[in-house]
């Protein structure tokens, strides 16, 4: 027997989420079907609301309910240092490190020639524009430690150096090939303390 069309459609949509294979999509779909209606409403409402409220901060491109975001509008932060990360999730990971009190910039990905992701597909131009318009003395590059992240770090560093701004890369301690998002606070804190000039 074929699955009813409405269930098939739900599975097809859930399958498109990152990290969700066909089996998992099927499991989640049948789980949702069994959930009480109020719980399903809370799930769909929370998705709808977050999607409607959240926008990109026009300064750092983090997701935020306000523009500029809380970090960019926080006068107590040290405004001469910017930490460059790939994703908003990476920013959250670094922001847990209390000894870093500078600002951020979210690239929105990493260079990846194999996936046809070039410099114009991530926010390199926006980063340069921001660096030119602000008084920045150091850029800390905290892209992932996989090959895409390393390539991006080198590419971005070369450009930033031409602006006469000091560029550093997170130091050792982070697992090679790792995603900043999943690194713990102590590891990131050490990596920031041990950052090296590029
Ligand atoms: Zn911001």
CSV table of C-alpha atoms and ligand atoms in Angstrom, one decimal:
chain,number,residue,atom,x,y,z
A,1,UNK,CA,0.0,0.0,0.0
A,2,UNK,CA,1.2,3.4,-0.9
A,3,UNK,CA,1.5,6.1,1.8
A,4,UNK,CA,-1.3,8.7,1.7
A,5,UNK,CA,-0.3,11.7,-0.4
A,6,UNK,CA,-0.3,14.2,2.6
A,7,UNK,CA,2.1,12.0,4.6
A,8,UNK,CA,4.3,11.5,1.5
A,9,UNK,CA,4.5,15.3,1.1
A,10,UNK,CA,5.4,15.9,4.7
A,11,UNK,CA,8.3,13.3,4.4
A,12,UNK,CA,9.5,14.9,1.2
A,13,UNK,CA,9.7,18.4,2.9
A,14,UNK,CA,11.3,17.1,6.1
A,15,UNK,CA,13.9,15.1,4.1
A,16,UNK,CA,15.2,18.4,2.7
A,17,UNK,CA,16.4,19.5,6.2
A,18,UNK,CA,20.2,19.2,6.7
A,19,UNK,CA,21.3,15.9,8.2
A,20,UNK,CA,17.9,14.3,7.8
A,21,UNK,CA,17.8,11.2,5.6
A,22,UNK,CA,14.8,9.4,4.2
A,23,UNK,CA,14.5,7.0,7.2
A,24,UNK,CA,14.7,9.8,9.7
A,25,UNK,CA,12.2,11.9,7.7
A,26,UNK,CA,9.8,9.0,7.8
A,27,UNK,CA,10.2,8.6,11.5
A,28,UNK,CA,9.7,12.2,12.3
A,29,UNK,CA,6.7,12.4,10.1
A,30,UNK,CA,4.9,9.5,11.8
A,31,UNK,CA,5.9,10.9,15.2
A,32,UNK,CA,4.3,14.3,14.3
A,33,UNK,CA,1.1,12.4,13.2
A,34,UNK,CA,0.9,10.8,16.6
A,35,UNK,CA,1.5,14.1,18.5
A,36,UNK,CA,-1.5,15.8,20.2
A,37,UNK,CA,-2.8,18.7,18.1
A,38,UNK,CA,-1.8,21.5,20.6
A,39,UNK,CA,1.8,20.2,20.5
A,40,UNK,CA,1.8,20.3,16.7
A,41,UNK,CA,0.4,23.8,16.8
A,42,UNK,CA,3.3,24.9,19.1
A,43,UNK,CA,5.8,23.3,16.8
A,44,UNK,CA,4.5,25.0,13.6
A,45,UNK,CA,3.9,28.3,15.5
A,46,UNK,CA,7.4,28.4,16.8
A,47,UNK,CA,8.9,27.9,13.4
A,48,UNK,CA,6.6,30.5,11.8
A,49,UNK,CA,7.3,33.1,14.5
A,50,UNK,CA,11.1,32.6,14.6
A,51,UNK,CA,11.2,32.8,10.8
A,52,UNK,CA,9.1,36.0,10.8
A,53,UNK,CA,10.9,37.8,13.6
A,54,UNK,CA,14.5,36.9,13.0
A,55,UNK,CA,16.4,39.0,10.5
A,56,UNK,CA,20.0,39.6,9.7
A,57,UNK,CA,21.9,42.3,11.6
A,58,UNK,CA,23.0,44.8,9.0
A,59,UNK,CA,26.4,45.2,10.7
A,60,UNK,CA,27.5,41.7,11.5
A,61,UNK,CA,24.9,39.5,9.6
A,62,UNK,CA,24.1,37.5,12.7
A,63,UNK,CA,20.5,36.5,13.1
A,64,UNK,CA,18.7,38.9,15.4
A,65,UNK,CA,15.3,40.1,16.5
A,66,UNK,CA,16.6,43.7,16.3
A,67,UNK,CA,18.9,45.6,13.9
A,68,UNK,CA,21.7,46.3,14.8
A,69,UNK,CA,21.8,43.1,17.0
A,70,UNK,CA,22.4,43.1,20.7
A,71,UNK,CA,26.2,42.6,20.3
A,72,UNK,CA,26.7,45.3,17.7
A,73,UNK,CA,24.7,47.8,19.8
A,74,UNK,CA,26.4,47.0,23.1
A,75,UNK,CA,28.4,50.0,23.9
A,76,UNK,CA,30.5,48.1,26.5
A,77,UNK,CA,32.1,45.9,23.9
A,78,UNK,CA,35.6,46.4,22.6
A,79,UNK,CA,35.0,47.9,19.1
A,80,UNK,CA,38.4,47.6,17.5
A,81,UNK,CA,38.4,43.8,17.2
A,82,UNK,CA,36.3,41.7,14.9
A,83,UNK,CA,36.0,38.0,15.0
A,84,UNK,CA,35.1,36.5,11.6
A,85,UNK,CA,33.0,33.3,11.7
A,86,UNK,CA,31.3,31.2,9.0
A,87,UNK,CA,27.8,30.8,10.5
A,88,UNK,CA,25.5,32.3,13.2
A,89,UNK,CA,25.9,29.0,15.2
A,90,UNK,CA,29.7,29.6,15.2
A,91,UNK,CA,29.1,33.1,16.6
A,92,UNK,CA,27.0,31.6,19.4
A,93,UNK,CA,29.8,29.2,20.2
A,94,UNK,CA,32.5,31.9,20.3
A,95,UNK,CA,30.2,34.3,22.2
A,96,UNK,CA,30.2,31.9,25.2
A,97,UNK,CA,33.8,32.7,25.7
A,98,UNK,CA,33.7,35.5,28.3
A,99,UNK,CA,37.3,36.8,27.7
A,100,UNK,CA,36.4,37.8,24.1
A,101,UNK,CA,34.6,41.0,24.3
A,102,UNK,CA,35.0,42.2,20.7
A,103,UNK,CA,32.6,42.4,17.8
A,104,UNK,CA,31.7,39.8,15.1
A,105,UNK,CA,31.1,39.3,11.4
A,106,UNK,CA,29.3,36.3,9.9
A,107,UNK,CA,30.5,35.3,6.4
A,108,UNK,CA,27.6,33.0,5.7
A,109,UNK,CA,29.6,30.1,4.6
A,110,UNK,CA,33.1,29.1,3.4
A,111,UNK,CA,34.8,29.1,0.0
A,112,UNK,CA,34.3,25.8,-1.7
A,113,UNK,CA,35.4,25.6,-5.4
A,114,UNK,CA,34.0,22.0,-5.6
A,115,UNK,CA,30.5,23.2,-4.6
A,116,UNK,CA,30.9,26.3,-6.8
A,117,UNK,CA,31.0,28.6,-3.8
A,118,UNK,CA,33.2,31.6,-4.7
A,119,UNK,CA,34.1,34.9,-3.0
A,120,UNK,CA,30.9,36.5,-4.3
A,121,UNK,CA,28.8,33.8,-2.7
A,122,UNK,CA,29.8,34.6,0.8
A,123,UNK,CA,30.0,38.1,2.4
A,124,UNK,CA,33.6,39.0,1.7
A,125,UNK,CA,32.7,42.3,0.0
A,126,UNK,CA,30.5,43.2,2.9
A,127,UNK,CA,33.3,42.4,5.3
A,128,UNK,CA,35.8,44.6,3.4
A,129,UNK,CA,33.2,47.5,3.3
A,130,UNK,CA,32.8,47.2,7.1
A,131,UNK,CA,36.5,47.2,7.8
A,132,UNK,CA,37.0,50.3,5.6
A,133,UNK,CA,34.3,52.2,7.5
A,134,UNK,CA,35.2,51.3,11.0
A,135,UNK,CA,38.3,51.7,13.2
A,136,UNK,CA,39.4,48.1,13.4
A,137,UNK,CA,42.9,47.2,14.6
A,138,UNK,CA,42.6,43.4,14.6
A,139,UNK,CA,40.5,40.8,12.7
A,140,UNK,CA,40.5,37.3,14.3
A,141,UNK,CA,39.6,34.6,11.8
A,142,UNK,CA,37.6,31.9,13.4
A,143,UNK,CA,36.5,29.9,10.4
A,144,UNK,CA,36.3,26.1,10.7
A,145,UNK,CA,39.5,24.1,10.7
A,146,UNK,CA,38.5,21.9,7.7
A,147,UNK,CA,39.9,22.6,4.2
A,148,UNK,CA,37.1,25.0,3.2
A,149,UNK,CA,37.6,27.0,6.4
A,150,UNK,CA,41.4,27.1,6.0
A,151,UNK,CA,41.1,28.2,2.4
A,152,UNK,CA,38.6,30.9,3.4
A,153,UNK,CA,40.9,32.1,6.2
A,154,UNK,CA,43.9,32.4,3.9
A,155,UNK,CA,41.8,34.2,1.2
A,156,UNK,CA,40.2,36.7,3.6
A,157,UNK,CA,43.5,37.3,5.4
A,158,UNK,CA,45.3,38.3,2.2
A,159,UNK,CA,42.7,40.9,1.5
A,160,UNK,CA,42.5,42.3,5.0
A,161,UNK,CA,46.3,42.6,5.2
A,162,UNK,CA,46.2,45.0,2.2
A,163,UNK,CA,44.0,47.3,4.3
A,164,UNK,CA,46.8,47.5,6.9
A,165,UNK,CA,44.8,45.6,9.6
A,166,UNK,CA,46.4,42.9,11.7
A,167,UNK,CA,44.9,39.5,11.0
A,168,UNK,CA,45.1,36.5,13.4
A,169,UNK,CA,43.9,32.9,13.2
A,170,UNK,CA,42.7,30.9,16.1
A,171,UNK,CA,45.6,29.0,17.7
A,172,UNK,CA,46.0,25.2,18.2
A,173,UNK,CA,43.7,23.2,20.4
A,174,UNK,CA,40.8,23.1,18.0
A,175,UNK,CA,40.4,19.7,16.4
A,176,UNK,CA,41.6,19.7,12.8
A,177,UNK,CA,38.7,19.4,10.4
A,178,UNK,CA,36.4,20.5,13.1
A,179,UNK,CA,33.4,22.9,13.2
A,180,UNK,CA,33.7,25.8,15.6
A,181,UNK,CA,30.0,25.4,16.4
A,182,UNK,CA,30.8,22.1,18.2
A,183,UNK,CA,33.9,23.2,20.0
A,184,UNK,CA,33.5,23.8,23.7
A,185,UNK,CA,34.1,27.1,25.5
A,186,UNK,CA,37.4,26.2,27.1
A,187,UNK,CA,38.8,25.0,23.8
A,188,UNK,CA,37.7,28.2,21.9
A,189,UNK,CA,39.0,30.3,24.8
A,190,UNK,CA,42.5,28.7,24.6
A,191,UNK,CA,42.4,29.0,20.8
A,192,UNK,CA,41.7,32.7,21.0
A,193,UNK,CA,44.4,33.3,23.6
A,194,UNK,CA,46.8,31.4,21.4
A,195,UNK,CA,45.9,33.1,18.2
A,196,UNK,CA,48.7,33.7,15.7
A,197,UNK,CA,49.3,36.5,13.2
A,198,UNK,CA,48.7,35.4,9.6
B,1,LIG,ZN1,25.3,42.6,14.7
